Amino acid sequence: MENNLNMSGSRPAQANGSEPLLNLRNVWKTYQMGEITFDALKDVNLTIDKGEFVVILGPSGSGKSTMMNLIGCLDLPSRGIVELNSRDISTLGESELAQIRGQMIGFIFQQFNLIPTLNTIENVMLPLEFQEADPTFARKRAEELLAVVGLSEKKNNLPSQLSGGQRQRVAIARSLAVNPKVILADEPTGNLDSKTGSYILEFLSGLHKREGTTIIIVTHDLKPVQYADRVVHIKDGMVEKIETIHREAM
Ligand SMILES: Nc1ncnc2c1ncn2[C@@H]1O[C@H](COP(=O)(O)OP(=O)(O)O)[C@@H](O)[C@H]1O
Ligand SMILES: [Mg+2]
């Protein structure tokens, strides 16, 4: 029997043409610290379709970064299954996972994760170098992306010579370098003033609308919610509820 009250977020293949990108099924993540174990995620079920803009919202310590690491194939669950494009990621080897991450997913980390000894343009070129792209192409692409995020004139600055908002924009340009199908952002507005935060969200929203890029944001900040197709509320490592946002057609 059809269960209309299914709050798990796990849905069967859609009749309306949407295709699942990611599927978390009964996912647990348990951290072991000596004798002590801690369940950071408890039986999480969530499906994210290609082209969705999803905000995973929860307070500090609720398991958001843990979830982002699983979604981004940076970590494996302790129990349960994470599927990407219908493939169980635990069956893939590290080099295959690294390849998927490199080609498909653009990461925007909470602490930016820029390389301090590389300047702005070199940081943006890095993912292309990992893909062994032609260096001339990589530099040209990085220059285009820096123009997009409004940082062309800072291309020779080191991260230490940039403001927080500028560092975040470098991180965004870098995440876009490989033209990813998915952008995965951990607290992208967390360390920014509200104007820069809005700029970043507008930018991601534009990418979502123009290119159909799947955007997944994990955050405690309510501001990204206004751009989302769905909001996944998490608390104490559990999915509390999933809200679908219905917008009036303009
Ligand atoms: N490597 C780890 N070892 C032990 N506990 C961890 C580890 N990473 C996270 N935790 C714990 O798991 C919980 C969720 O952490 P996290 O996913 O970082 O939450 P959030 O990103 O929502 O703030 C927290 O209580 C945190 O202390
Ligand atoms: Mg976090």
PDB file of C-alpha atoms in Angstrom, residues 86-193:
ATOM      1  CA  SER A  86      22.410   4.031  -8.685  1.00  0.00           C
ATOM      2  CA  ARG A  87      25.849   2.631  -7.768  1.00  0.00           C
ATOM      3  CA  ASP A  88      26.669   1.655  -4.207  1.00  0.00           C
ATOM      4  CA  ILE A  89      29.748   3.781  -3.482  1.00  0.00           C
ATOM      5  CA  SER A  90      31.136   1.247  -1.004  1.00  0.00           C
ATOM      6  CA  THR A  91      31.767  -1.115  -3.930  1.00  0.00           C
ATOM      7  CA  LEU A  92      33.980   1.437  -5.679  1.00  0.00           C
ATOM      8  CA  GLY A  93      37.720   1.594  -5.105  1.00  0.00           C
ATOM      9  CA  GLU A  94      39.456   4.726  -3.823  1.00  0.00           C
ATOM     10  CA  SER A  95      40.802   5.672  -7.248  1.00  0.00           C
ATOM     11  CA  GLU A  96      37.346   5.343  -8.817  1.00  0.00           C
ATOM     12  CA  LEU A  97      35.833   7.434  -6.016  1.00  0.00           C
ATOM     13  CA  ALA A  98      38.524  10.063  -6.475  1.00  0.00           C
ATOM     14  CA  GLN A  99      37.721  10.160 -10.166  1.00  0.00           C
ATOM     15  CA  ILE A 100      33.984  10.596  -9.507  1.00  0.00           C
ATOM     16  CA  ARG A 101      34.686  13.369  -7.017  1.00  0.00           C
ATOM     17  CA  GLY A 102      37.080  15.080  -9.378  1.00  0.00           C
ATOM     18  CA  GLN A 103      34.829  15.008 -12.426  1.00  0.00           C
ATOM     19  CA  MET A 104      31.356  15.297 -11.024  1.00  0.00           C
ATOM     20  CA  ILE A 105      31.354  17.186  -7.777  1.00  0.00           C
ATOM     21  CA  GLY A 106      32.452  20.719  -6.976  1.00  0.00           C
ATOM     22  CA  PHE A 107      33.138  21.125  -3.264  1.00  0.00           C
ATOM     23  CA  ILE A 108      32.822  24.334  -1.333  1.00  0.00           C
ATOM     24  CA  PHE A 109      34.117  23.720   2.174  1.00  0.00           C
ATOM     25  CA  GLN A 110      33.309  25.662   5.310  1.00  0.00           C
ATOM     26  CA  GLN A 111      36.955  26.630   5.836  1.00  0.00           C
ATOM     27  CA  PHE A 112      37.488  27.261   2.091  1.00  0.00           C
ATOM     28  CA  ASN A 113      40.437  24.781   2.010  1.00  0.00           C
ATOM     29  CA  LEU A 114      42.556  26.965  -0.250  1.00  0.00           C
ATOM     30  CA  ILE A 115      46.226  26.066  -0.558  1.00  0.00           C
ATOM     31  CA  PRO A 116      48.022  28.895   1.292  1.00  0.00           C
ATOM     32  CA  THR A 117      51.188  28.750  -0.807  1.00  0.00           C
ATOM     33  CA  LEU A 118      49.339  28.971  -4.129  1.00  0.00           C
ATOM     34  CA  ASN A 119      47.959  32.227  -5.453  1.00  0.00           C
ATOM     35  CA  THR A 120      44.351  32.757  -6.493  1.00  0.00           C
ATOM     36  CA  ILE A 121      44.620  31.554 -10.071  1.00  0.00           C
ATOM     37  CA  GLU A 122      46.776  28.556  -9.125  1.00  0.00           C
ATOM     38  CA  ASN A 123      44.176  27.494  -6.549  1.00  0.00           C
ATOM     39  CA  VAL A 124      41.454  27.644  -9.196  1.00  0.00           C
ATOM     40  CA  MET A 125      43.569  25.683 -11.685  1.00  0.00           C
ATOM     41  CA  LEU A 126      44.306  22.898  -9.211  1.00  0.00           C
ATOM     42  CA  PRO A 127      41.320  20.581  -9.952  1.00  0.00           C
ATOM     43  CA  LEU A 128      42.108  20.853 -13.660  1.00  0.00           C
ATOM     44  CA  GLU A 129      45.707  19.908 -12.983  1.00  0.00           C
ATOM     45  CA  PHE A 130      44.472  16.848 -11.087  1.00  0.00           C
ATOM     46  CA  GLN A 131      42.526  15.985 -14.239  1.00  0.00           C
ATOM     47  CA  GLU A 132      45.755  16.451 -16.211  1.00  0.00           C
ATOM     48  CA  ALA A 133      44.191  19.176 -18.311  1.00  0.00           C
ATOM     49  CA  ASP A 134      46.324  21.107 -20.765  1.00  0.00           C
ATOM     50  CA  PRO A 135      48.001  23.914 -18.719  1.00  0.00           C
ATOM     51  CA  THR A 136      47.136  26.636 -21.255  1.00  0.00           C
ATOM     52  CA  PHE A 137      43.485  25.566 -21.210  1.00  0.00           C
ATOM     53  CA  ALA A 138      43.531  25.351 -17.401  1.00  0.00           C
ATOM     54  CA  ARG A 139      44.859  28.896 -17.053  1.00  0.00           C
ATOM     55  CA  LYS A 140      42.319  30.270 -19.538  1.00  0.00           C
ATOM     56  CA  ARG A 141      39.432  28.500 -17.791  1.00  0.00           C
ATOM     57  CA  ALA A 142      40.634  29.739 -14.389  1.00  0.00           C
ATOM     58  CA  GLU A 143      40.816  33.298 -15.720  1.00  0.00           C
ATOM     59  CA  GLU A 144      37.238  33.039 -17.014  1.00  0.00           C
ATOM     60  CA  LEU A 145      36.008  31.726 -13.675  1.00  0.00           C
ATOM     61  CA  LEU A 146      37.783  34.450 -11.730  1.00  0.00           C
ATOM     62  CA  ALA A 147      36.067  36.984 -13.972  1.00  0.00           C
ATOM     63  CA  VAL A 148      32.722  35.307 -13.223  1.00  0.00           C
ATOM     64  CA  VAL A 149      33.223  35.664  -9.466  1.00  0.00           C
ATOM     65  CA  GLY A 150      34.628  39.176  -9.880  1.00  0.00           C
ATOM     66  CA  LEU A 151      38.185  38.468  -8.790  1.00  0.00           C
ATOM     67  CA  SER A 152      40.259  38.951 -11.943  1.00  0.00           C
ATOM     68  CA  GLU A 153      42.371  41.636 -10.384  1.00  0.00           C
ATOM     69  CA  LYS A 154      43.282  39.412  -7.420  1.00  0.00           C
ATOM     70  CA  LYS A 155      44.600  36.525  -9.462  1.00  0.00           C
ATOM     71  CA  ASN A 156      48.152  36.857  -8.166  1.00  0.00           C
ATOM     72  CA  ASN A 157      47.192  37.320  -4.502  1.00  0.00           C
ATOM     73  CA  LEU A 158      47.796  34.597  -1.958  1.00  0.00           C
ATOM     74  CA  PRO A 159      44.794  33.500   0.169  1.00  0.00           C
ATOM     75  CA  SER A 160      46.276  35.404   3.133  1.00  0.00           C
ATOM     76  CA  GLN A 161      46.006  38.577   1.039  1.00  0.00           C
ATOM     77  CA  LEU A 162      42.240  38.173   0.507  1.00  0.00           C
ATOM     78  CA  SER A 163      39.185  38.908   2.638  1.00  0.00           C
ATOM     79  CA  GLY A 164      36.919  36.082   3.824  1.00  0.00           C
ATOM     80  CA  GLY A 165      34.375  36.804   1.095  1.00  0.00           C
ATOM     81  CA  GLN A 166      37.066  36.875  -1.565  1.00  0.00           C
ATOM     82  CA  ARG A 167      38.459  33.547  -0.336  1.00  0.00           C
ATOM     83  CA  GLN A 168      35.002  32.088  -0.559  1.00  0.00           C
ATOM     84  CA  ARG A 169      34.693  33.336  -4.140  1.00  0.00           C
ATOM     85  CA  VAL A 170      38.038  31.696  -4.991  1.00  0.00           C
ATOM     86  CA  ALA A 171      36.697  28.468  -3.467  1.00  0.00           C
ATOM     87  CA  ILE A 172      33.592  28.777  -5.641  1.00  0.00           C
ATOM     88  CA  ALA A 173      35.609  29.450  -8.794  1.00  0.00           C
ATOM     89  CA  ARG A 174      37.741  26.413  -7.953  1.00  0.00           C
ATOM     90  CA  SER A 175      34.654  24.252  -7.380  1.00  0.00           C
ATOM     91  CA  LEU A 176      33.421  25.203 -10.864  1.00  0.00           C
ATOM     92  CA  ALA A 177      36.696  24.496 -12.646  1.00  0.00           C
ATOM     93  CA  VAL A 178      35.763  21.014 -13.826  1.00  0.00           C
ATOM     94  CA  ASN A 179      32.229  22.069 -14.779  1.00  0.00           C
ATOM     95  CA  PRO A 180      30.656  19.803 -12.154  1.00  0.00           C
ATOM     96  CA  LYS A 181      27.140  18.402 -12.336  1.00  0.00           C
ATOM     97  CA  VAL A 182      26.844  18.801  -8.578  1.00  0.00           C
ATOM     98  CA  ILE A 183      27.912  21.568  -6.231  1.00  0.00           C
ATOM     99  CA  LEU A 184      28.193  20.511  -2.626  1.00  0.00           C
ATOM    100  CA  ALA A 185      28.627  23.396  -0.204  1.00  0.00           C
ATOM    101  CA  ASP A 186      29.167  23.249   3.563  1.00  0.00           C
ATOM    102  CA  GLU A 187      28.029  26.484   5.241  1.00  0.00           C
ATOM    103  CA  PRO A 188      28.857  28.583   2.153  1.00  0.00           C
ATOM    104  CA  THR A 189      27.557  31.717   3.842  1.00  0.00           C
ATOM    105  CA  GLY A 190      28.719  30.860   7.365  1.00  0.00           C
ATOM    106  CA  ASN A 191      31.763  33.089   7.537  1.00  0.00           C
ATOM    107  CA  LEU A 192      30.522  35.904   5.314  1.00  0.00           C
ATOM    108  CA  ASP A 193      28.807  39.222   5.815  1.00  0.00           C
TER     109      ASP A 193
END
